[in-house]
Amino acid sequence: MKKNIILMGPPGAGKGTLAKQLMSALNLVHISTGDMFRDAIKAGTPLGTLAKSYIDKGDLVPDEVTIGLVKERLSQGDCAKGFLLDGFPRTLPQAEALRELSKEINRPIEVVVNLDCDNAELIRRISGRRVCKTCGAPYHVITLKPKVEGVCDICGGPLYQRADDNEEALKVRLEHYVQDTKPLLDFYAKEGLLESFNSLVGKEELFDQVSKFLNK
Ligand code: ADP
Ligand code: ZN
């Protein structure tokens, strides 16, 4: 079984959905920088206020802030059983900081799971995405409707559209992905850690493929 995993892919490729499926199947700690920022925004902390000013525009939160947050989380005791990083690293300085940190704490990255998806599908997925405010479960206005409009099937919480799931912010997010994050695929390919999957196969099939691979 592989532990200490990085999950990568453009916004809308299905990282969050796959991470949730993997978390119920594997005994790992899920570390999503996007979720951590959204929690901070909800709690109204100074970190939340800072993060919101970047996230709503589709921009990346500054490296020093994000790196500090992950360092703190990854050093905690529960991560010894293994972790899944979802949405981090997203820039070369973040990847370099992670390499140093994982050496320091002796928790080496074992694999980078990359999700491939074409642009038209990313835009379709994100523009129709709705998320449960309470439990974070993802929905889509056309392809994944809840039983009752606006209400989460799982917990009954209200569904909402993320502030950064609009056309303008999405354009910026995709640009950041191409400029800042995509180069990391080369970085990890050189380290022999990269394993890519096509996310167009659908979420059940994708989960099946990735979990079989991680269990090898
Ligand atoms: P998605 O993958 O759909 O873009 P995430 O939930 O992973 O969504 O991230 C939402 C936003 O949070 C990003 O657009 C960015 O502004 C911020 N963010 C998340 N992770 C990072 C990171 N590693 N570095 C900088 N900003 C981040
Ligand atoms: Zn819910």
XYZ file of N, CA, C and O in Angstrom, residues 47-209:
652
model
N -6.342 34.614 8.671
C -5.925 33.804 7.529
C -7.045 33.733 6.491
O -6.805 33.853 5.290
N -8.270 33.566 6.972
C -9.429 33.494 6.078
C -9.615 34.770 5.276
O -9.847 34.732 4.063
N -9.485 35.900 5.939
C -9.655 37.190 5.256
C -8.592 37.364 4.176
O -8.876 37.784 3.056
N -7.367 37.002 4.532
C -6.271 37.109 3.571
C -6.527 36.173 2.378
O -6.444 36.575 1.214
N -6.840 34.897 2.678
C -7.024 33.894 1.625
C -8.163 34.295 0.693
O -8.051 34.179 -0.531
N -9.247 34.791 1.265
C -10.428 35.144 0.457
C -10.101 36.183 -0.609
O -10.608 36.113 -1.724
N -9.211 37.126 -0.266
C -8.901 38.189 -1.224
C -8.204 37.630 -2.469
O -8.256 38.225 -3.535
N -7.559 36.497 -2.337
C -6.938 35.851 -3.505
C -7.890 34.862 -4.163
O -8.042 34.830 -5.381
N -8.511 34.022 -3.345
C -9.312 32.914 -3.871
C -10.478 33.396 -4.724
O -10.728 32.856 -5.803
N -11.186 34.415 -4.277
C -12.366 34.874 -5.020
C -12.022 35.354 -6.421
O -12.841 35.313 -7.325
N -10.783 35.810 -6.622
C -10.372 36.260 -7.953
C -9.800 35.115 -8.796
O -9.497 35.294 -9.963
N -9.598 33.963 -8.149
C -9.001 32.837 -8.863
C -7.488 32.795 -8.717
O -6.825 31.943 -9.302
N -6.938 33.744 -7.956
C -5.481 33.778 -7.775
C -5.017 32.787 -6.715
O -5.813 32.307 -5.903
N -3.719 32.515 -6.700
C -3.155 31.627 -5.689
C -2.844 32.410 -4.422
O -2.424 33.566 -4.487
N -3.041 31.785 -3.289
C -2.646 32.367 -2.011
C -1.105 32.364 -1.989
O -0.479 31.418 -2.485
N -0.460 33.424 -1.453
C 1.013 33.490 -1.498
C 1.686 32.251 -0.908
O 1.206 31.684 0.077
N 2.808 31.881 -1.530
C 3.531 30.667 -1.136
C 3.856 30.607 0.349
O 3.674 29.573 0.984
N 4.351 31.732 0.918
C 4.807 31.633 2.312
C 3.651 31.292 3.258
O 3.831 30.556 4.227
N 2.459 31.798 2.923
C 1.283 31.511 3.751
C 0.905 30.034 3.625
O 0.719 29.322 4.618
N 0.807 29.577 2.390
C 0.368 28.209 2.128
C 1.381 27.198 2.666
O 1.012 26.193 3.289
N 2.661 27.487 2.445
C 3.706 26.568 2.901
C 3.687 26.455 4.424
O 3.776 25.354 4.981
N 3.531 27.598 5.098
C 3.478 27.595 6.563
C 2.339 26.734 7.088
O 2.500 25.951 8.038
N 1.196 26.845 6.429
C 0.004 26.100 6.834
C 0.221 24.589 6.691
O -0.093 23.802 7.593
N 0.796 24.199 5.562
C 1.005 22.772 5.300
C 2.092 22.205 6.219
O 1.975 21.085 6.714
N 3.137 22.998 6.455
C 4.206 22.548 7.349
C 3.645 22.169 8.703
O 3.980 21.127 9.282
N 2.801 23.061 9.208
C 2.220 22.850 10.526
C 1.361 21.581 10.553
O 1.470 20.754 11.458
N 0.548 21.418 9.501
C -0.376 20.280 9.459
C 0.364 18.949 9.278
O 0.077 17.960 9.950
N 1.342 18.971 8.370
C 2.045 17.732 8.023
C 2.946 17.233 9.153
O 3.313 16.062 9.206
N 3.314 18.144 10.054
C 4.192 17.758 11.156
C 3.420 17.136 12.311
O 4.021 16.621 13.249
N 2.092 17.188 12.252
C 1.300 16.624 13.353
C 1.345 15.096 13.353
O 1.543 14.461 12.318
N 1.171 14.539 14.531
C 1.365 13.105 14.749
C 0.519 12.198 13.880
O 0.995 11.169 13.394
N -0.747 12.584 13.629
C -1.643 11.692 12.878
C -1.163 11.437 11.450
O -1.526 10.430 10.842
N -0.322 12.335 10.912
C 0.150 12.158 9.532
C 1.163 11.024 9.400
O 1.505 10.622 8.284
N 1.618 10.484 10.526
C 2.558 9.357 10.481
C 1.924 8.137 9.819
O 2.612 7.313 9.214
N 0.600 8.006 9.891
C -0.047 6.830 9.281
C -0.150 6.973 7.761
O -0.513 6.020 7.079
N 0.177 8.147 7.238
C 0.094 8.400 5.802
C -0.862 9.544 5.537
O -1.775 9.785 6.314
N -0.611 10.264 4.421
C -1.449 11.424 4.113
C -1.689 11.535 2.618
O -0.938 10.984 1.804
N -2.773 12.216 2.286
C -3.085 12.528 0.899
C -3.145 14.045 0.773
O -4.004 14.693 1.373
N -2.193 14.611 0.043
C -2.173 16.057 -0.183
C -3.010 16.373 -1.412
O -2.743 15.858 -2.494
N -4.014 17.225 -1.239
C -4.966 17.533 -2.310
C -4.936 19.046 -2.541
O -5.363 19.815 -1.699
N -4.336 19.452 -3.657
C -4.249 20.890 -3.959
C -2.944 21.527 -3.489
O -2.792 22.742 -3.538
N -2.022 20.735 -3.049
C -0.686 21.196 -2.657
C 0.311 20.093 -3.010
O 0.018 18.936 -2.726
N 1.462 20.432 -3.590
C 1.926 21.752 -4.004
C 1.295 22.201 -5.320
O 0.862 21.379 -6.119
N 1.276 23.517 -5.521
C 0.722 24.106 -6.731
C 1.738 24.992 -7.435
O 1.439 25.525 -8.503
N 2.894 25.216 -6.823
C 3.950 26.030 -7.442
C 5.289 25.335 -7.174
O 5.386 24.490 -6.271
N 6.304 25.723 -7.959
C 7.625 25.124 -7.777
C 8.197 25.393 -6.381
O 8.702 24.462 -5.741
N 8.115 26.648 -5.868
C 8.601 26.866 -4.491
C 7.876 25.984 -3.462
O 8.496 25.518 -2.502
N 6.583 25.736 -3.665
C 5.856 24.849 -2.750
C 6.391 23.415 -2.841
O 6.570 22.735 -1.834
N 6.673 22.966 -4.074
C 7.192 21.604 -4.257
C 8.569 21.470 -3.616
O 8.889 20.446 -3.000
N 9.385 22.527 -3.756
C 10.723 22.478 -3.163
C 10.649 22.490 -1.638
O 11.379 21.752 -0.964
N 9.744 23.313 -1.102
C 9.568 23.352 0.357
C 9.074 21.995 0.871
O 9.515 21.520 1.921
N 8.191 21.376 0.114
C 7.667 20.074 0.532
C 8.767 19.012 0.517
O 8.834 18.154 1.398
N 9.640 19.095 -0.479
C 10.737 18.118 -0.553
C 11.624 18.224 0.696
O 11.999 17.224 1.298
N 11.940 19.463 1.074
C 12.756 19.680 2.281
C 12.039 19.182 3.532
O 12.594 18.450 4.350
N 10.762 19.591 3.646
C 9.987 19.244 4.835
C 9.840 17.731 4.984
O 10.026 17.180 6.076
N 9.526 17.045 3.890
C 9.274 15.611 4.018
C 10.566 14.873 4.387
O 10.530 13.834 5.044
N 11.710 15.452 3.972
C 13.000 14.900 4.402
C 13.174 15.097 5.907
O 13.500 14.167 6.644
N 12.936 16.364 6.320
C 13.107 16.740 7.736
C 12.300 15.854 8.675
O 12.785 15.416 9.711
N 11.037 15.618 8.311
C 10.160 14.874 9.214
C 10.129 13.384 8.855
O 9.368 12.619 9.448
N 10.952 13.025 7.877
C 11.078 11.627 7.488
C 9.757 11.002 7.042
O 9.407 9.894 7.446
N 9.012 11.758 6.237
C 7.758 11.248 5.665
C 7.811 11.476 4.148
O 7.211 12.421 3.638
N 8.570 10.642 3.426
C 8.795 10.885 1.997
C 7.528 10.675 1.157
O 6.724 9.797 1.442
N 7.377 11.505 0.120
C 6.288 11.330 -0.847
C 6.555 10.041 -1.637
O 7.654 9.830 -2.131
N 5.561 9.176 -1.728
C 5.752 7.903 -2.420
C 5.200 7.916 -3.833
O 5.667 7.171 -4.702
N 4.181 8.728 -4.076
C 3.624 8.784 -5.431
C 2.856 10.087 -5.651
O 2.310 10.660 -4.700
N 2.856 10.539 -6.906
C 2.052 11.694 -7.303
C 0.995 11.204 -8.295
O 1.335 10.748 -9.387
N -0.257 11.244 -7.874
C -1.361 10.825 -8.741
C -1.867 12.058 -9.473
O -2.334 13.011 -8.853
N -1.737 12.040 -10.810
C -2.155 13.197 -11.605
C -3.414 12.877 -12.398
O -3.493 11.831 -13.041
N -4.405 13.752 -12.325
C -5.648 13.557 -13.078
C -5.644 14.427 -14.326
O -5.519 15.648 -14.241
N -5.773 13.788 -15.493
C -5.849 14.514 -16.763
C -7.308 14.755 -17.133
O -8.148 13.882 -16.916
N -7.567 15.921 -17.719
C -8.937 16.222 -18.142
C -8.864 17.311 -19.190
O -7.984 18.168 -19.117
N -9.753 17.304 -20.207
C -9.644 18.378 -21.201
C -10.382 19.629 -20.747
O -11.265 19.580 -19.900
N -9.990 20.767 -21.356
C -10.476 22.079 -20.909
C -11.990 22.249 -20.999
O -12.602 22.806 -20.093
N -12.590 21.767 -22.091
C -14.038 21.934 -22.271
C -14.778 21.246 -21.117
O -15.734 21.788 -20.568
N -14.309 20.066 -20.743
C -14.954 19.314 -19.658
C -14.742 20.015 -18.309
O -15.654 20.071 -17.482
N -13.554 20.570 -18.084
C -13.287 21.295 -16.829
C -14.260 22.457 -16.665
O -14.833 22.660 -15.598
N -14.444 23.201 -17.759
C -15.320 24.376 -17.720
C -16.761 23.942 -17.477
O -17.477 24.520 -16.659
N -17.174 22.865 -18.152
C -18.539 22.349 -17.980
C -18.762 21.917 -16.527
O -19.771 22.237 -15.905
N -17.791 21.200 -15.978
C -17.935 20.690 -14.610
C -18.002 21.817 -13.592
O -18.843 21.829 -12.704
N -17.096 22.781 -13.727
C -17.000 23.823 -12.702
C -18.138 24.818 -12.786
O -18.657 25.276 -11.771
N -18.577 25.135 -14.021
C -19.635 26.150 -14.111
C -20.957 25.617 -13.569
O -21.788 26.399 -13.116
N -21.142 24.282 -13.569
C -22.391 23.732 -13.023
C -22.241 23.149 -11.624
O -23.166 22.544 -11.084
N -21.078 23.330 -11.030
C -20.831 22.694 -9.739
C -21.599 23.366 -8.596
O -21.689 24.580 -8.511
N -22.132 22.553 -7.713
C -22.706 23.032 -6.446
C -22.086 22.181 -5.345
O -21.763 21.012 -5.566
N -21.941 22.775 -4.166
C -21.282 22.072 -3.069
C -22.147 22.184 -1.818
O -22.775 23.221 -1.578
N -22.175 21.128 -1.003
C -22.922 21.187 0.255
C -22.154 22.039 1.263
O -20.973 21.809 1.517
N -22.836 23.013 1.816
C -22.213 23.931 2.761
C -21.807 23.207 4.044
O -20.842 23.581 4.709
N -22.545 22.155 4.389
C -22.295 21.463 5.648
C -21.219 20.385 5.526
O -20.271 20.370 6.302
N -21.362 19.473 4.526
C -20.425 18.338 4.486
C -19.464 18.397 3.300
O -18.575 17.565 3.187
N -19.643 19.349 2.394
C -18.708 19.498 1.280
C -18.959 18.575 0.100
O -18.207 18.587 -0.870
N -20.027 17.767 0.139
C -20.298 16.837 -0.965
C -20.552 17.624 -2.256
O -21.231 18.647 -2.241
N -19.979 17.140 -3.387
C -20.118 17.857 -4.643
C -21.363 17.429 -5.446
O -21.723 16.253 -5.459
N -21.993 18.385 -6.136
C -23.122 18.115 -7.028
C -22.906 18.870 -8.328
O -21.979 19.675 -8.440
N -23.780 18.580 -9.330
C -23.722 19.325 -10.590
C -25.146 19.551 -11.062
O -25.973 18.642 -10.982
N -25.419 20.760 -11.567
C -26.814 21.108 -11.911
C -27.399 20.231 -13.015
O -28.615 20.119 -13.136
N -26.545 19.604 -13.833
C -27.067 18.737 -14.896
C -26.717 17.268 -14.663
O -27.566 16.397 -14.730
N -25.457 17.008 -14.335
C -25.018 15.604 -14.317
C -25.099 14.953 -12.940
O -24.990 13.732 -12.838
N -25.246 15.739 -11.903
C -25.293 15.131 -10.566
C -26.237 15.937 -9.678
O -25.825 16.604 -8.723
N -27.534 15.854 -10.044
C -28.545 16.620 -9.299
C -28.868 15.941 -7.975
O -28.939 14.713 -7.915
N -29.107 16.724 -6.945
C -29.571 16.125 -5.692
C -31.037 15.711 -5.856
O -31.700 16.157 -6.787
N -31.532 14.864 -4.957
C -32.931 14.410 -5.062
C -33.887 15.592 -4.920
O -34.865 15.697 -5.623
N -33.567 16.479 -3.959
C -34.375 17.695 -3.772
C -33.487 18.887 -4.138
O -32.359 18.994 -3.640
N -33.983 19.767 -5.001
C -33.160 20.882 -5.466
C -32.619 21.707 -4.300
O -33.359 22.091 -3.388
N -31.309 21.958 -4.325
C -30.705 22.831 -3.321
C -30.427 22.176 -1.982
O -29.970 22.834 -1.057
N -30.693 20.855 -1.882
C -30.516 20.177 -0.589
C -29.598 18.959 -0.757
O -29.755 18.164 -1.683
N -28.648 18.814 0.151
C -27.691 17.700 0.092
C -28.377 16.360 0.397
O -29.062 16.230 1.405
N -28.156 15.355 -0.488
C -28.730 14.012 -0.285
C -28.186 13.367 0.988
O -28.858 12.586 1.647
N -26.919 13.666 1.297
C -26.241 12.952 2.377
C -26.612 13.508 3.743
O -26.935 12.761 4.661
N -26.577 14.850 3.878
C -26.745 15.413 5.225
C -27.882 16.428 5.336
O -28.144 16.950 6.416
N -28.537 16.732 4.205
C -29.646 17.686 4.265
C -29.209 19.147 4.296
O -30.039 20.054 4.397
N -27.894 19.385 4.207
C -27.367 20.762 4.230
C -27.713 21.507 2.937
O -28.079 20.899 1.936
N -27.573 22.839 2.965
C -27.869 23.636 1.771
C -26.734 23.590 0.742
O -25.571 23.550 1.110
N -27.084 23.574 -0.540
C -26.065 23.586 -1.595
C -25.792 25.027 -2.021
O -26.688 25.850 -2.053
N -24.533 25.305 -2.346
C -24.203 26.651 -2.808
C -23.165 26.569 -3.913
O -22.556 25.513 -4.137
N -22.984 27.707 -4.603
C -21.953 27.773 -5.638
C -20.739 28.495 -5.072
O -20.874 29.594 -4.525
N -19.565 27.877 -5.163
C -18.352 28.519 -4.653
C -18.142 29.867 -5.321
O -18.378 30.007 -6.514
N -17.646 30.852 -4.542
C -17.457 32.211 -5.072
C -16.457 32.210 -6.234
O -16.503 33.091 -7.095
N -15.558 31.223 -6.257
C -14.567 31.203 -7.346
C -14.980 30.278 -8.495
O -14.228 30.072 -9.424
N -16.206 29.728 -8.447
C -16.696 28.900 -9.550
C -17.494 29.726 -10.555
O -18.597 29.356 -10.946
N -16.963 30.874 -10.937
C -17.607 31.660 -11.997
C -16.624 31.793 -13.153
O -15.431 31.525 -12.997
N -17.161 32.200 -14.310
C -16.374 32.170 -15.540
C -15.053 32.939 -15.413
O -14.000 32.467 -15.822
N -15.158 34.135 -14.810
C -13.986 35.006 -14.720
C -12.872 34.402 -13.860
O -11.715 34.331 -14.273
N -13.249 33.969 -12.638
C -12.252 33.393 -11.731
C -11.714 32.081 -12.294
O -10.529 31.771 -12.147
N -12.578 31.328 -12.955
C -12.131 30.049 -13.508
C -11.053 30.250 -14.563
O -10.083 29.497 -14.626
N -11.221 31.302 -15.374
C -10.231 31.598 -16.411
C -8.869 31.829 -15.753
O -7.846 31.307 -16.190
N -8.869 32.603 -14.669
C -7.628 32.897 -13.954
C -7.059 31.614 -13.334
O -5.851 31.355 -13.391
N -7.928 30.780 -12.748
C -7.464 29.532 -12.125
C -6.805 28.618 -13.160
O -5.777 27.994 -12.882
N -7.418 28.532 -14.359
C -6.842 27.666 -15.393
C -5.496 28.216 -15.869
O -4.571 27.449 -16.145
N -5.379 29.553 -15.920
C -4.095 30.150 -16.314
C -3.016 29.829 -15.271
O -1.888 29.488 -15.617
N -3.384 29.959 -13.990
C -2.421 29.613 -12.936
C -2.039 28.141 -13.027
O -0.888 27.777 -12.804
N -3.010 27.312 -13.342
C -2.699 25.882 -13.453
C -1.630 25.654 -14.518
O -0.618 25.001 -14.262
N -1.845 26.247 -15.699
C -0.907 26.032 -16.811
C 0.471 26.619 -16.476
O 1.494 25.983 -16.685
N 0.476 27.849 -15.919
C 1.751 28.538 -15.682
C 2.508 28.027 -14.466
O 3.716 27.847 -14.498
N 1.784 27.830 -13.353
C 2.459 27.561 -12.077
C 2.487 26.082 -11.711
O 3.457 25.599 -11.143
N 1.385 25.387 -11.996
C 1.251 24.024 -11.465
C 1.690 22.949 -12.448
O 2.345 21.979 -12.070
N 1.339 23.123 -13.724
C 1.675 22.103 -14.714
C 3.172 21.764 -14.756
O 3.523 20.589 -14.935
N 4.059 22.768 -14.601
C 5.496 22.442 -14.602
C 5.882 21.425 -13.519
O 6.908 20.766 -13.634
N 5.056 21.279 -12.492
C 5.389 20.314 -11.437
C 5.297 18.874 -11.933
O 5.896 17.974 -11.347
N 4.550 18.660 -13.023
C 4.454 17.297 -13.561
C 5.843 16.825 -13.988
O 6.219 15.676 -13.751
N 6.605 17.740 -14.621
C 7.983 17.419 -15.014
C 8.870 17.177 -13.807
O 9.677 16.252 -13.775
N 8.698 18.045 -12.823
C 9.462 17.960 -11.568
C 9.298 16.554 -10.959
O 10.279 15.906 -10.587
N 8.062 16.072 -10.891
C 7.824 14.764 -10.265
C 8.099 13.594 -11.216
O 8.452 12.507 -10.762
N 7.953 13.831 -12.515
C 8.300 12.772 -13.475
C 9.799 12.475 -13.355
O 10.218 11.318 -13.369
N 10.602 13.543 -13.203
C 12.058 13.369 -13.069
C 12.407 12.588 -11.811
O 13.415 11.880 -11.771
N 11.582 12.751 -10.792
C 11.838 11.999 -9.549
C 11.263 10.583 -9.624
O 11.369 9.814 -8.660
N 10.616 10.270 -10.743
C 10.048 8.928 -10.922
C 8.805 8.673 -10.096
O 8.460 7.515 -9.817
N 8.107 9.740 -9.712
C 6.953 9.579 -8.821
C 5.609 9.738 -9.527
O 4.564 9.444 -8.950
N 5.637 10.204 -10.787
C 4.385 10.608 -11.437
C 3.602 9.434 -12.024
O 4.154 8.593 -12.719
N 2.297 9.407 -11.745
C 1.406 8.396 -12.310
C 0.127 9.118 -12.754
O -0.587 9.680 -11.929
N -0.146 9.122 -14.069
C -1.294 9.886 -14.566
C -2.487 9.002 -14.877
O -2.342 7.864 -15.322
N -3.683 9.546 -14.647
C -4.947 8.853 -14.913
C -5.856 9.805 -15.684
O -5.847 11.008 -15.428
N -6.665 9.247 -16.581
C -7.617 10.058 -17.326
C -8.919 10.167 -16.542
O -9.595 9.165 -16.321
N -9.280 11.391 -16.159
C -10.445 11.550 -15.292
C -11.755 11.517 -16.077
O -12.839 11.531 -15.495
N -11.674 11.453 -17.412
C -12.893 11.415 -18.225
C -13.608 10.064 -18.154
O -14.736 9.938 -18.602
N -12.962 9.067 -17.557
C -13.588 7.729 -17.485
C -14.777 7.703 -16.522
O -15.533 6.739 -16.506
N -14.943 8.746 -15.719
C -16.052 8.757 -14.752
C -15.541 8.427 -13.362
O -14.515 7.760 -13.204
N -16.266 8.909 -12.332
C -15.682 8.869 -10.991
C -15.547 7.462 -10.398
O -14.599 7.190 -9.669
N -16.488 6.555 -10.712
C -16.387 5.204 -10.136
C -15.200 4.453 -10.731
O -14.418 3.824 -10.032
N -15.094 4.540 -12.079
C -14.007 3.857 -12.781
C -12.647 4.454 -12.363
O -11.679 3.729 -12.145
N -12.611 5.771 -12.218
C -11.367 6.440 -11.815
C -10.947 5.974 -10.418
O -9.783 5.635 -10.178
N -11.906 5.948 -9.522
C -11.623 5.495 -8.158
C -11.089 4.063 -8.168
O -10.118 3.743 -7.478
N -11.732 3.217 -8.987
C -11.321 1.826 -9.105
C -9.856 1.722 -9.568
O -9.043 1.025 -8.958
N -9.533 2.472 -10.622
C -8.177 2.423 -11.174
C -7.144 2.932 -10.166
O -6.101 2.314 -9.953
